[in-house]
Coordinates of C-alpha atoms (C1' of nucleotides) in Angstrom, one line a residue:
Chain A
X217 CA 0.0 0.0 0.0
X218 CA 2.6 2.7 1.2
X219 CA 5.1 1.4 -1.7
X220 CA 2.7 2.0 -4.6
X221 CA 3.2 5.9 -3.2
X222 CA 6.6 5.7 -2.3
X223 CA 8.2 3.7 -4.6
X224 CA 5.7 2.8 -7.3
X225 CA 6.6 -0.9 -7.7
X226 CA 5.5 0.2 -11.1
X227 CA 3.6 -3.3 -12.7
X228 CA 0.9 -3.6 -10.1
X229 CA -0.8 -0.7 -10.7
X230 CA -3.1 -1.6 -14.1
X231 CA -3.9 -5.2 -12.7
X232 CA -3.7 -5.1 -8.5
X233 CA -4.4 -8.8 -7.9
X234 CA -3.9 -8.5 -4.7
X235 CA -5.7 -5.3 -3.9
X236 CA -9.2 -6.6 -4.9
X237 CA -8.8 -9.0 -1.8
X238 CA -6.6 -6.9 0.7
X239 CA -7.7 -8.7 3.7
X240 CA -7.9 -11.8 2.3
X241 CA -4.3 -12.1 2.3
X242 CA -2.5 -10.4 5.1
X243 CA -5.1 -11.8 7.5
X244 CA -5.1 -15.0 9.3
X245 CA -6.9 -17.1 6.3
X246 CA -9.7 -19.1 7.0
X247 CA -8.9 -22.5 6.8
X248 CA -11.9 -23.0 4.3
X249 CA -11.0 -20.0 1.9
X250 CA -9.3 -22.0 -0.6
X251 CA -10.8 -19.8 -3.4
X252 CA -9.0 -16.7 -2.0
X253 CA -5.6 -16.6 -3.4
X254 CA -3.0 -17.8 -0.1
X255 CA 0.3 -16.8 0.7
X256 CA 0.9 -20.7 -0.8
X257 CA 0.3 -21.1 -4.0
X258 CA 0.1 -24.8 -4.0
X259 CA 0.8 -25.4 -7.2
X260 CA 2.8 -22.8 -8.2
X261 CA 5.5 -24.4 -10.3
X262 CA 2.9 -26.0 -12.6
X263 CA 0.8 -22.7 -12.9
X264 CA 3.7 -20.7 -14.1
X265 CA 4.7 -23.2 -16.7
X266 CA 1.1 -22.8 -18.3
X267 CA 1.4 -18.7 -17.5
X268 CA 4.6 -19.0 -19.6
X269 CA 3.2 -21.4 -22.4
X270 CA 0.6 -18.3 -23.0
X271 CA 2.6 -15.6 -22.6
X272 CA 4.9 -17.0 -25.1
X273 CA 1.7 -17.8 -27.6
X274 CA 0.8 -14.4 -26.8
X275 CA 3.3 -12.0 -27.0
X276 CA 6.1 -14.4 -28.9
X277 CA 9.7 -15.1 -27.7
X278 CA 10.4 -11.3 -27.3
X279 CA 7.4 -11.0 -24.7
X280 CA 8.6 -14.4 -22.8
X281 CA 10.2 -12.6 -19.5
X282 CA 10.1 -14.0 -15.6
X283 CA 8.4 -10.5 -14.4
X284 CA 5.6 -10.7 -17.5
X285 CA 5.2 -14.7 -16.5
X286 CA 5.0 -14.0 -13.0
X287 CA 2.3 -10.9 -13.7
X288 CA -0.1 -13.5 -16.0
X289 CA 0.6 -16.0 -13.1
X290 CA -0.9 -13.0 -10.3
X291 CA 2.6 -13.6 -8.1
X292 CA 5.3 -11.2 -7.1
X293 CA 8.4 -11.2 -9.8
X294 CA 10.8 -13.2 -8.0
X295 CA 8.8 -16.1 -7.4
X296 CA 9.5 -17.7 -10.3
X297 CA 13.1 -18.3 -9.2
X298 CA 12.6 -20.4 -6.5
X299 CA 11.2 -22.7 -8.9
X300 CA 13.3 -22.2 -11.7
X301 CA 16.7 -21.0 -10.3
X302 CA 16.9 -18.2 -13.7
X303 CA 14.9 -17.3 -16.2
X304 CA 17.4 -20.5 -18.3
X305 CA 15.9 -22.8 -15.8
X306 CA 12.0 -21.7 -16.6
X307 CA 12.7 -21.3 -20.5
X308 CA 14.1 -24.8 -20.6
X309 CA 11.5 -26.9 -18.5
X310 CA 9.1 -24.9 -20.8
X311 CA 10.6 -26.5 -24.1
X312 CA 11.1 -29.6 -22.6
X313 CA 7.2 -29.6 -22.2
X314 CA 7.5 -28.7 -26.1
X315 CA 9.2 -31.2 -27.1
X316 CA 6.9 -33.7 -25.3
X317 CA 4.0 -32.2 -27.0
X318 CA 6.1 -32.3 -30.2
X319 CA 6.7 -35.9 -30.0
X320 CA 3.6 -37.1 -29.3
X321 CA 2.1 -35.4 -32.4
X322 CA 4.4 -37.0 -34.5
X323 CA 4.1 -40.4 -32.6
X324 CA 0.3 -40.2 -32.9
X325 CA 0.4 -38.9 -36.8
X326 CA 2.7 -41.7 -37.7
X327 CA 0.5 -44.3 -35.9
X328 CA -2.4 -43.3 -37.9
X329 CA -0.8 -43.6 -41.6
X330 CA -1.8 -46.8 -43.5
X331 CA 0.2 -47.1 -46.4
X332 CA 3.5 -46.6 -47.1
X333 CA 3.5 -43.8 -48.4
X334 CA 1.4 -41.8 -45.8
X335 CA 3.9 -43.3 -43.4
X336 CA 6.8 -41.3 -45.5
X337 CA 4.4 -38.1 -45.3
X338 CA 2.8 -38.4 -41.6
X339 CA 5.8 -37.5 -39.6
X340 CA 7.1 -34.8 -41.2
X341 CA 3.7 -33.1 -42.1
X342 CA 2.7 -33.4 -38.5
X343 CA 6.8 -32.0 -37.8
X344 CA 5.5 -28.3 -40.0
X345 CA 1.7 -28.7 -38.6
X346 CA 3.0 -28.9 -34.8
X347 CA 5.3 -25.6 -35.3
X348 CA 2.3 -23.5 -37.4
X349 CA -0.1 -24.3 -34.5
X350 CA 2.3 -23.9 -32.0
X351 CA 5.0 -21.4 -33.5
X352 CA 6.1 -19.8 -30.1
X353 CA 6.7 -23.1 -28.4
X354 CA 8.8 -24.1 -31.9
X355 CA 10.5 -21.2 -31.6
X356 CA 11.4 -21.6 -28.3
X357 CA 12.9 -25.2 -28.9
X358 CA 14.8 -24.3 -31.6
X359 CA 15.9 -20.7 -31.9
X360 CA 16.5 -19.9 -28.1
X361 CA 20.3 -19.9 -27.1
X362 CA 19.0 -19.5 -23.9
X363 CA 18.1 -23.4 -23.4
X364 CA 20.3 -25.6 -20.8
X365 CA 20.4 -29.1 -22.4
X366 CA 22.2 -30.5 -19.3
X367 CA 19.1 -30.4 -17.4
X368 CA 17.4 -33.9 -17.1
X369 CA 14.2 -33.4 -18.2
X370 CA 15.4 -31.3 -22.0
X371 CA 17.7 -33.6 -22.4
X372 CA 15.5 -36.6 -22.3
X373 CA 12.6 -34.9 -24.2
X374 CA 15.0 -33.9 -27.2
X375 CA 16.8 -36.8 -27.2
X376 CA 13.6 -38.7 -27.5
X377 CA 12.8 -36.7 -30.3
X378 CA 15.9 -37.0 -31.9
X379 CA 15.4 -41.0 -31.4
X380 CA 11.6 -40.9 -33.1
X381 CA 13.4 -39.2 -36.2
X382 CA 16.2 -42.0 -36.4
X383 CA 14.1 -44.8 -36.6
X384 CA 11.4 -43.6 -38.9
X385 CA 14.1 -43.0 -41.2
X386 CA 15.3 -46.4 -40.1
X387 CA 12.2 -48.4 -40.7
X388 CA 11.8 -46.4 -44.2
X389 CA 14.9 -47.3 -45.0
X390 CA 14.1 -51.0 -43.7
X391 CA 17.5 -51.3 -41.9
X392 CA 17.0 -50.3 -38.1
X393 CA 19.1 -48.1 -37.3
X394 CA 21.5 -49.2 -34.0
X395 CA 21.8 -46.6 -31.5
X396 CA 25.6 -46.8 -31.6
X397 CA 27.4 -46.6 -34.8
X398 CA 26.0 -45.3 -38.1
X399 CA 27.1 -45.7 -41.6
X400 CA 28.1 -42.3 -43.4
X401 CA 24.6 -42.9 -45.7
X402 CA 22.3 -43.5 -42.6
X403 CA 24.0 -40.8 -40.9
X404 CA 23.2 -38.2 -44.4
X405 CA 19.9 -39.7 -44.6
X406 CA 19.0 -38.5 -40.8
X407 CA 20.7 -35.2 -41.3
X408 CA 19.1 -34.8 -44.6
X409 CA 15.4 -35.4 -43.2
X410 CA 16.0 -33.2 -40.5
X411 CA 17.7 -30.5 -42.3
X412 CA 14.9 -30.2 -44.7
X413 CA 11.7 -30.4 -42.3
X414 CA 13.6 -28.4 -40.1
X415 CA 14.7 -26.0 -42.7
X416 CA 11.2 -25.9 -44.1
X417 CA 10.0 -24.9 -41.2
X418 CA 12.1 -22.2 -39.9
X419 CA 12.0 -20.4 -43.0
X420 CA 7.9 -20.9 -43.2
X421 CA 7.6 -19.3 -39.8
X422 CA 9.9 -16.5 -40.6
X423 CA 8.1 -15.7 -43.3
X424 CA 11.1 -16.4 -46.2
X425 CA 8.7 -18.6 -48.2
X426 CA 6.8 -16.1 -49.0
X427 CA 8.3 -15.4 -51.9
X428 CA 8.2 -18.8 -53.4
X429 CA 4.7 -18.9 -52.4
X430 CA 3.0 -16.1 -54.1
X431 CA 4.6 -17.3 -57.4
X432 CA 3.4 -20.6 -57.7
X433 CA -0.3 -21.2 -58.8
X434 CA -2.6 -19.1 -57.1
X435 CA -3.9 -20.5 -54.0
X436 CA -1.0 -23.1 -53.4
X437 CA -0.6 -23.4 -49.6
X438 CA 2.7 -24.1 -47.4
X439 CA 1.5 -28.0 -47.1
X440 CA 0.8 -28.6 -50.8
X441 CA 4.5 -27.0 -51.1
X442 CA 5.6 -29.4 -48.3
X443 CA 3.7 -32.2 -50.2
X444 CA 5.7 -31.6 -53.3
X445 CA 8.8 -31.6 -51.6
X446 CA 8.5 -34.4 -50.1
X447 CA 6.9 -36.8 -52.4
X448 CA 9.8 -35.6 -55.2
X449 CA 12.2 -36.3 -52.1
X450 CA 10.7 -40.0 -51.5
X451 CA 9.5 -41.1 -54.2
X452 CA 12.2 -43.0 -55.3
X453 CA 13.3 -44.5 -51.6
X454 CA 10.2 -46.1 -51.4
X455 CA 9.9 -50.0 -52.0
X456 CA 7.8 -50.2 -55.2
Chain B
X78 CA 43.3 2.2 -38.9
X79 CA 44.5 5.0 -38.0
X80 CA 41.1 6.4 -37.2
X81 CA 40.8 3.3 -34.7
X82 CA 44.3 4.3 -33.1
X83 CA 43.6 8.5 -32.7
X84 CA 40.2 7.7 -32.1
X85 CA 40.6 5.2 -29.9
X86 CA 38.4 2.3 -28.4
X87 CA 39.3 2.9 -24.6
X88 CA 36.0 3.2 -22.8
X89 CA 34.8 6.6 -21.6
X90 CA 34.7 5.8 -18.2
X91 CA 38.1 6.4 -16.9
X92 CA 38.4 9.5 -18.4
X93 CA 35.5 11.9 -17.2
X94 CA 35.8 14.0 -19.8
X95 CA 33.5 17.3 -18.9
X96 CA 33.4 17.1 -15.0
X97 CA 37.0 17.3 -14.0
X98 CA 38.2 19.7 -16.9
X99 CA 35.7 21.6 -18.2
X100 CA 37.9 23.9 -20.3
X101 CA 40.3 21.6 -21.4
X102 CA 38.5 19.9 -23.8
X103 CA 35.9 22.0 -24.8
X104 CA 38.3 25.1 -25.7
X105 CA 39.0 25.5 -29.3
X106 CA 40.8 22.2 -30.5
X107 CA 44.0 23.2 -31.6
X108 CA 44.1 22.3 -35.3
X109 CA 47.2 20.3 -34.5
X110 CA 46.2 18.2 -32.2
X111 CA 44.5 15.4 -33.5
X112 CA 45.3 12.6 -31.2
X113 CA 42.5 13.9 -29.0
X114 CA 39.1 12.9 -29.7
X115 CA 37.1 15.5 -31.7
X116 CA 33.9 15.8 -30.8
X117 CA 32.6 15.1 -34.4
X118 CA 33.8 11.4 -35.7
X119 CA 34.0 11.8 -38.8
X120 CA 32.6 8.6 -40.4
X121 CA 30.9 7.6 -37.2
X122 CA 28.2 5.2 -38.9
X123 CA 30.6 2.8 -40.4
X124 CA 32.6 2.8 -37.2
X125 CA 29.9 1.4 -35.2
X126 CA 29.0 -0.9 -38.0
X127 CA 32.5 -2.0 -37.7
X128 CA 32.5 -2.2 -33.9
X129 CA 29.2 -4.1 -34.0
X130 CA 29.9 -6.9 -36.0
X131 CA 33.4 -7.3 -33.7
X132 CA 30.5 -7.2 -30.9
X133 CA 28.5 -10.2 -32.4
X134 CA 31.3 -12.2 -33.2
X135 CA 33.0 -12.1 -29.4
X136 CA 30.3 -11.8 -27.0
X137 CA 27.4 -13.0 -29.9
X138 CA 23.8 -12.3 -30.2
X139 CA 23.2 -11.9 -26.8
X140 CA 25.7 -9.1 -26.2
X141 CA 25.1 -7.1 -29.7
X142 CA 23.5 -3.8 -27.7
X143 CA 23.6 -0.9 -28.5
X144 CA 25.2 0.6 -25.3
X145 CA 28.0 -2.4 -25.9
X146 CA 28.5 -1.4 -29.6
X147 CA 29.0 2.2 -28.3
X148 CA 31.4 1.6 -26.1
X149 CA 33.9 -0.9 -28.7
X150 CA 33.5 2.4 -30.9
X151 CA 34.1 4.3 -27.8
X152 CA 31.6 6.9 -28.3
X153 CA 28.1 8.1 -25.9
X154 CA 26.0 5.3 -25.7
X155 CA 23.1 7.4 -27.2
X156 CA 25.1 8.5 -30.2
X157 CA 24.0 4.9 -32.7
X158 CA 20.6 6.6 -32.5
X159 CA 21.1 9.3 -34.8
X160 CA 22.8 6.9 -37.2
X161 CA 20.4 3.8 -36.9
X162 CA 17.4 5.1 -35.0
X163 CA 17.1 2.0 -32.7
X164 CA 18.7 -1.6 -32.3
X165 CA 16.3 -2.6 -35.1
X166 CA 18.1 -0.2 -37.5
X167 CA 21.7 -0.8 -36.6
X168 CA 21.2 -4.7 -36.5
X169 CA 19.3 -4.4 -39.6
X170 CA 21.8 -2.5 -41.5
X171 CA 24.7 -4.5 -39.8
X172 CA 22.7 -7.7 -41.6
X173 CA 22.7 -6.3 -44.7
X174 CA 26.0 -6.1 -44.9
X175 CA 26.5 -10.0 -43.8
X176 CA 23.8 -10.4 -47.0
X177 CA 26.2 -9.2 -49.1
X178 CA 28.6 -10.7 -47.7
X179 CA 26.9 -13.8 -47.7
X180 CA 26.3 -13.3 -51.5
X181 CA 30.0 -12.9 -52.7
X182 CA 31.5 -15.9 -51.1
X183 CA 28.8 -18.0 -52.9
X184 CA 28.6 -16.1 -55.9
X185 CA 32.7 -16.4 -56.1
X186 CA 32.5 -19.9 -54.8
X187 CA 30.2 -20.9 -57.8
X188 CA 32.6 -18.8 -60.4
X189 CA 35.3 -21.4 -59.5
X190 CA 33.2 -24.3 -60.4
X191 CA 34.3 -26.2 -63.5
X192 CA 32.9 -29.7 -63.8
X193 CA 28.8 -29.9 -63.3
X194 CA 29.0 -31.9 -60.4
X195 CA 30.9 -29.0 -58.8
X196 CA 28.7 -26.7 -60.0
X197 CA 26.1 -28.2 -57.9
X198 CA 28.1 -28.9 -54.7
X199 CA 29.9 -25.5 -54.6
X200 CA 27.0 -22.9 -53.6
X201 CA 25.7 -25.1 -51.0
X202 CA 29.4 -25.4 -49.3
X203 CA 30.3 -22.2 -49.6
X204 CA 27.0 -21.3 -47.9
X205 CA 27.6 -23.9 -44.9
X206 CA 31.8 -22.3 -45.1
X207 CA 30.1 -18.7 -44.4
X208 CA 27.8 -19.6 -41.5
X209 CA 30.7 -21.9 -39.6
X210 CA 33.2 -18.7 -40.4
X211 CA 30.5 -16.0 -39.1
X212 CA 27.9 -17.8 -36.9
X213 CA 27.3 -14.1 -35.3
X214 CA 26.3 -12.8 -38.7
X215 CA 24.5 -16.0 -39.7
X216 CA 22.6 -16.2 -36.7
X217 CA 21.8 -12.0 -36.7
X218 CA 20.6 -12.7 -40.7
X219 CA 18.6 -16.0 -39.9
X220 CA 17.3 -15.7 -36.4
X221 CA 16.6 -12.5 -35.5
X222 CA 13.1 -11.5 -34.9
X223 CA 14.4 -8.1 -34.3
X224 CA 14.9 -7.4 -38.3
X225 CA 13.6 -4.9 -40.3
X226 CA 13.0 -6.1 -44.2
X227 CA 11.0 -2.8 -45.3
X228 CA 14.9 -1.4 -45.2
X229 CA 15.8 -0.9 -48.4
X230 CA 19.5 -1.8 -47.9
X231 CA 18.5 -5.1 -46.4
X232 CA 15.5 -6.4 -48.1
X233 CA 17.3 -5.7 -51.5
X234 CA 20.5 -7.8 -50.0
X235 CA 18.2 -10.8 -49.3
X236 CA 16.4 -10.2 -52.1
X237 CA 19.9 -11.2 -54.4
X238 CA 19.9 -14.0 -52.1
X239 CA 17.5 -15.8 -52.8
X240 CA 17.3 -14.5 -56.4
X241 CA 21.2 -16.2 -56.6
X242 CA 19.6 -19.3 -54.9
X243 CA 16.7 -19.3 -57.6
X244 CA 19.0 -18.9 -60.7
X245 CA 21.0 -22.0 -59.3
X246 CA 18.2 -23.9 -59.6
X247 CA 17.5 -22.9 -62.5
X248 CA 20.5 -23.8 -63.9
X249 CA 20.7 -26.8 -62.7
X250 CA 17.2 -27.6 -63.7
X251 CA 18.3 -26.4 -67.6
X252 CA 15.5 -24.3 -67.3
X253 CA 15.6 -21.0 -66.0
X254 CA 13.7 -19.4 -63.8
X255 CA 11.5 -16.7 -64.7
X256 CA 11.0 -13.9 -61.9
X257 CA 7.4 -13.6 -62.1
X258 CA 5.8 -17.1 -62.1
X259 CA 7.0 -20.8 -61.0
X260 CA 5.4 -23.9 -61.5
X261 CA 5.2 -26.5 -58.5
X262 CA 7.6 -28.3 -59.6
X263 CA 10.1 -25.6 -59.5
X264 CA 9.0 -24.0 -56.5
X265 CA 9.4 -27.4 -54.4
X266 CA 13.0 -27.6 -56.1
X267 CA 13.8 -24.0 -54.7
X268 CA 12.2 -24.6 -51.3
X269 CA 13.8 -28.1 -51.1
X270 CA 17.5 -27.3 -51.8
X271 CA 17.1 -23.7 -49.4
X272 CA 15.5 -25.9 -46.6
X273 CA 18.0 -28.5 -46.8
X274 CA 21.0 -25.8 -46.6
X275 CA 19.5 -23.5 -44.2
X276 CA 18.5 -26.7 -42.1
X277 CA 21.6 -28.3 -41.8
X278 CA 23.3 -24.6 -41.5
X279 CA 21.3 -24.3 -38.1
X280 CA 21.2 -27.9 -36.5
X281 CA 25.0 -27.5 -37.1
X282 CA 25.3 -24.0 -35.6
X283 CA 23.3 -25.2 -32.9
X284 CA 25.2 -28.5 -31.5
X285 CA 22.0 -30.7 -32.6
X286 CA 24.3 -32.1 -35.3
X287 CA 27.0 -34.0 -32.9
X288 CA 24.3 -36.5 -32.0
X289 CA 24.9 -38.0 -35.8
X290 CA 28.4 -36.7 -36.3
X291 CA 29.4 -38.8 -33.3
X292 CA 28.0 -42.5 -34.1
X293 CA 29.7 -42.4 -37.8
X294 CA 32.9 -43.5 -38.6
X295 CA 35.5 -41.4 -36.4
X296 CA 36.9 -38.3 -38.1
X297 CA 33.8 -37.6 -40.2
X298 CA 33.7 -33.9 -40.6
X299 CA 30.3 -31.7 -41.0
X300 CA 31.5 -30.9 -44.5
X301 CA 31.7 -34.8 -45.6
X302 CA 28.5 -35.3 -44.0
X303 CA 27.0 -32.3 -45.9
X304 CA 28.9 -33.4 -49.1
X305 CA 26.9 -37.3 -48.5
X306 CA 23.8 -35.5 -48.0
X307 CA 24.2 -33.5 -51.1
X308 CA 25.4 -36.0 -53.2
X309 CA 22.8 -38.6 -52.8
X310 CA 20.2 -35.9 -53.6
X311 CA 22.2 -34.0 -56.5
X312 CA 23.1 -37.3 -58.5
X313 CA 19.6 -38.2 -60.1
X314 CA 19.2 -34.7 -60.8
X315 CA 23.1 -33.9 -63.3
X316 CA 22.8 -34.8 -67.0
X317 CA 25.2 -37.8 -67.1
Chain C
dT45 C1' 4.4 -25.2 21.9
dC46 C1' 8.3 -23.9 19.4
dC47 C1' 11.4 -24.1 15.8
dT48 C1' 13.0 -25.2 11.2
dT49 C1' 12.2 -25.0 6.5
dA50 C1' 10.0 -24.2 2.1
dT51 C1' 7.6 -20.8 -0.2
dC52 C1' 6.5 -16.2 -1.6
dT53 C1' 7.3 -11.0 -1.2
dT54 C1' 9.9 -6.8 -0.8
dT55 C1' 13.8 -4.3 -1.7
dA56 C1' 17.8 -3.2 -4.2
dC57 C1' 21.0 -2.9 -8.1
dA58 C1' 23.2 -3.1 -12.6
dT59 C1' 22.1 -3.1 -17.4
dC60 C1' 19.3 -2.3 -21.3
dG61 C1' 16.5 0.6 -25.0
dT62 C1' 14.9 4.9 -25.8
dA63 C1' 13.4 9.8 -25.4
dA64 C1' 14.7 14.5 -24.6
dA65 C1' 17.5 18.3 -23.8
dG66 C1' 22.1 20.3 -23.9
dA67 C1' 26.7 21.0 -26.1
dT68 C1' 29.6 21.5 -30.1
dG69 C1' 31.5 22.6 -34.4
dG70 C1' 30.9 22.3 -39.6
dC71 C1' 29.0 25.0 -43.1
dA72 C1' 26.3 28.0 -45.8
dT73 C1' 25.1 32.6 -46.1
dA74 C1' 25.1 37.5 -45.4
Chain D
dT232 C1' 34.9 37.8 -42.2
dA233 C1' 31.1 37.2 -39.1
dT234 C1' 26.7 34.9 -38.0
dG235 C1' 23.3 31.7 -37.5
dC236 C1' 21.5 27.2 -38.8
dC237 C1' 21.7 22.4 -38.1
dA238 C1' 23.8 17.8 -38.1
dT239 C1' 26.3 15.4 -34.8
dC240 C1' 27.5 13.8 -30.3
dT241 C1' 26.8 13.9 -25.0
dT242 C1' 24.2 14.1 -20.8
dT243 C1' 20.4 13.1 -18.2
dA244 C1' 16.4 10.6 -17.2
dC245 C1' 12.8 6.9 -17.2
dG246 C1' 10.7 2.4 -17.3
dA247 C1' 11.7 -2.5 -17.9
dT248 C1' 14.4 -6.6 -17.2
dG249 C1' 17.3 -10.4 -14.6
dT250 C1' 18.9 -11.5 -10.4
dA251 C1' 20.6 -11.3 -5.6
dA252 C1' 19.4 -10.8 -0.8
dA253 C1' 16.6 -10.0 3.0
dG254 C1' 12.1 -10.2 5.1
dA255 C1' 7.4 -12.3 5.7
dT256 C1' 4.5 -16.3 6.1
dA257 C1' 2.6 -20.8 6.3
dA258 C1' 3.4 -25.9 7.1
dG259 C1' 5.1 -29.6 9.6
dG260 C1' 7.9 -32.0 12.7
dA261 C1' 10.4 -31.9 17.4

DNA sequence: TCCTTATCTTTACATCGTAAAGATGGCATA
DNA sequence: TATGCCATCTTTACGATGTAAAGATAAGGA
């Protein structure tokens, strides 16, 4: 109360979370007020993780900060670091939650595909759908230097992603691929896949395709262009 | 050079210019004395151009501000904005410049080319060669959000690059490209070949390509695994 | 009951981008 | 030559951010 005079802790003032209920808090809370908002979140670790995942869908990577995650989350700005150590920590349990999103998409996509050819298509059309309906989360997984791979949980989900890739290329290749040692074409036939989805993808979200786009036949979209890619890419990889 | 010796990159800070000796430096400059800083710089723009892109490479993306620019040029920190506006100008212009950069060493690489196969392997390399040599630049040119392209300078240096990327294709299509309108065919071609490059350019630059590089035979280079993914996918493509 | 500990808030600070006002000197013009 | 305009650079100031540190509060065990 006196700081918003004094010192203007400056973001409270549009929003005031706290204000609406100023006894609610301070006071000795009634043990059946669970509604109110306590000094103990409960759950805080989880909410801010889904206050980030908006914020980022919201306002994009630029927008992503711990004080703006904190604000959509209605708790003081440094709460976030007991949970998250830095702003690394939260950005990075954020894209691990990506990357388990990501996965699944694909895993699910690629179950569904009946022929073999679908099965060629399914994963990496789901790859390009997963970052257009999700572009901030994409971006964040792949265009943040600010990422710490050494913690457990990004590790594992991009490593499992990286796994999902191998051994579709694996199975279309019908030589599973060991998790050890590769041969210098199964290594260019991973890198390639990957370079090209991955590729595609960046440069679609950025916008760089545009060019291509507007000169092909009117009304051509990003997949049929994806499509075209890859069926000139597979076609001849395929067993007849 | 010399500029950068009477000029001088020290930092401001020691010196306290105005406080301690108000008369010293703001008397009349001797015309003879030009080992002290004038207050005018002279060709302050590209100086800052220069010091920023000694910025990104040292201390990369992450420390390219405009306060930290200033002060390698060892001028105010305010003094960028009159040449660039805001950050968006001067890391706009500043990627303009890698553009055209960018540009040369493929266009040059390609000029070398003398048997077909070459031809097709040479643009792709040399565009790999650029982003390992200036992953600052690459990285301020391909994953910046913080770009202005209604710049004249840099939309009409990324425009040549992907009009130089186009002709390739073309060329090695035996059918050149028209500017106005591409078929589906064509446009997949384009897309596919700048989404492999810029693909692999990234998962490289971004440690996600050690994963592969690792399992295959020991002392397999980036560039041998870029030249197997390129030659599987150029071969069917070369008149014998 | 009391004390320890985890959780959250408050306060503080350095750095950043940017706006605005002041200082300086080159340059055209009289 | 003298004068005034104006581009250039500096100073000052403000809000926002990440992060550290200290304070406040609840929860749970001794």
């Amino acid at each position: 109360m006196a700081k918003s005079i004094t010192k203007g802790e400056t973001a409270r003032s549009p929003r005031s979370p706290r204000k609406t209920s100023p006894a609610s808090r301070p006071a000795r809370r009634p043990a059946a007020a669970k509604t109110e908002t306590p000094y103990h979140h409960g759950a805080l670790r989880e909410a801010l993780l889904q206050a980030a995942e908006r914020v980022l869908e919201r306002d994009g990577l630029a927008g992503l900060t711990l004080r703006a995650v904190a604000r959509e989350a209605g708790v003081s700005h440094a709460a976030p670091t007991h949970h998250f150590g830095d702003l690394t920590g939260l950005v990075s349990e954020l894209a691990a939650i990506g990357f388990r999103q990501f996965n699944a998409a694909m895993a699910s996509s690629s179950d569904a595909a009946t022929s073999p050819l679908e099965r060629a298509l399914a994963r990496p059309k789901a790859y390009v759908a997963y970052a257009q309906a999700h572009p901030g989360m994409y971006g964040l997984m792949f265009r943040t230097e600010r990422l710490d791979y050494s913690r457990p949980s990004l590790h594992e989900a991009a490593e499992s992603s990286f796994a999902g890739l191998a051994n579709a290329i694996g199975a279309m290749r019908q030589e599973p691929i060991s998790g050890k040692a590769l041969t210098i074409e199964q290594g260019a036939a991973i890198a390639r896949a990957w370079s090209m989805v991955h590729g595609f993808t960046m440069l679609l979200l950025d916008g760089r395709l545009e060019d291509i786009l507007e000169r092909l036949p009117a009304g051509t979209t990003a997949e049929q262009l994806l499509e075209a890619i890859l069926k000139s890419t597979v076609a001849a990889k395929l067993p007849a």
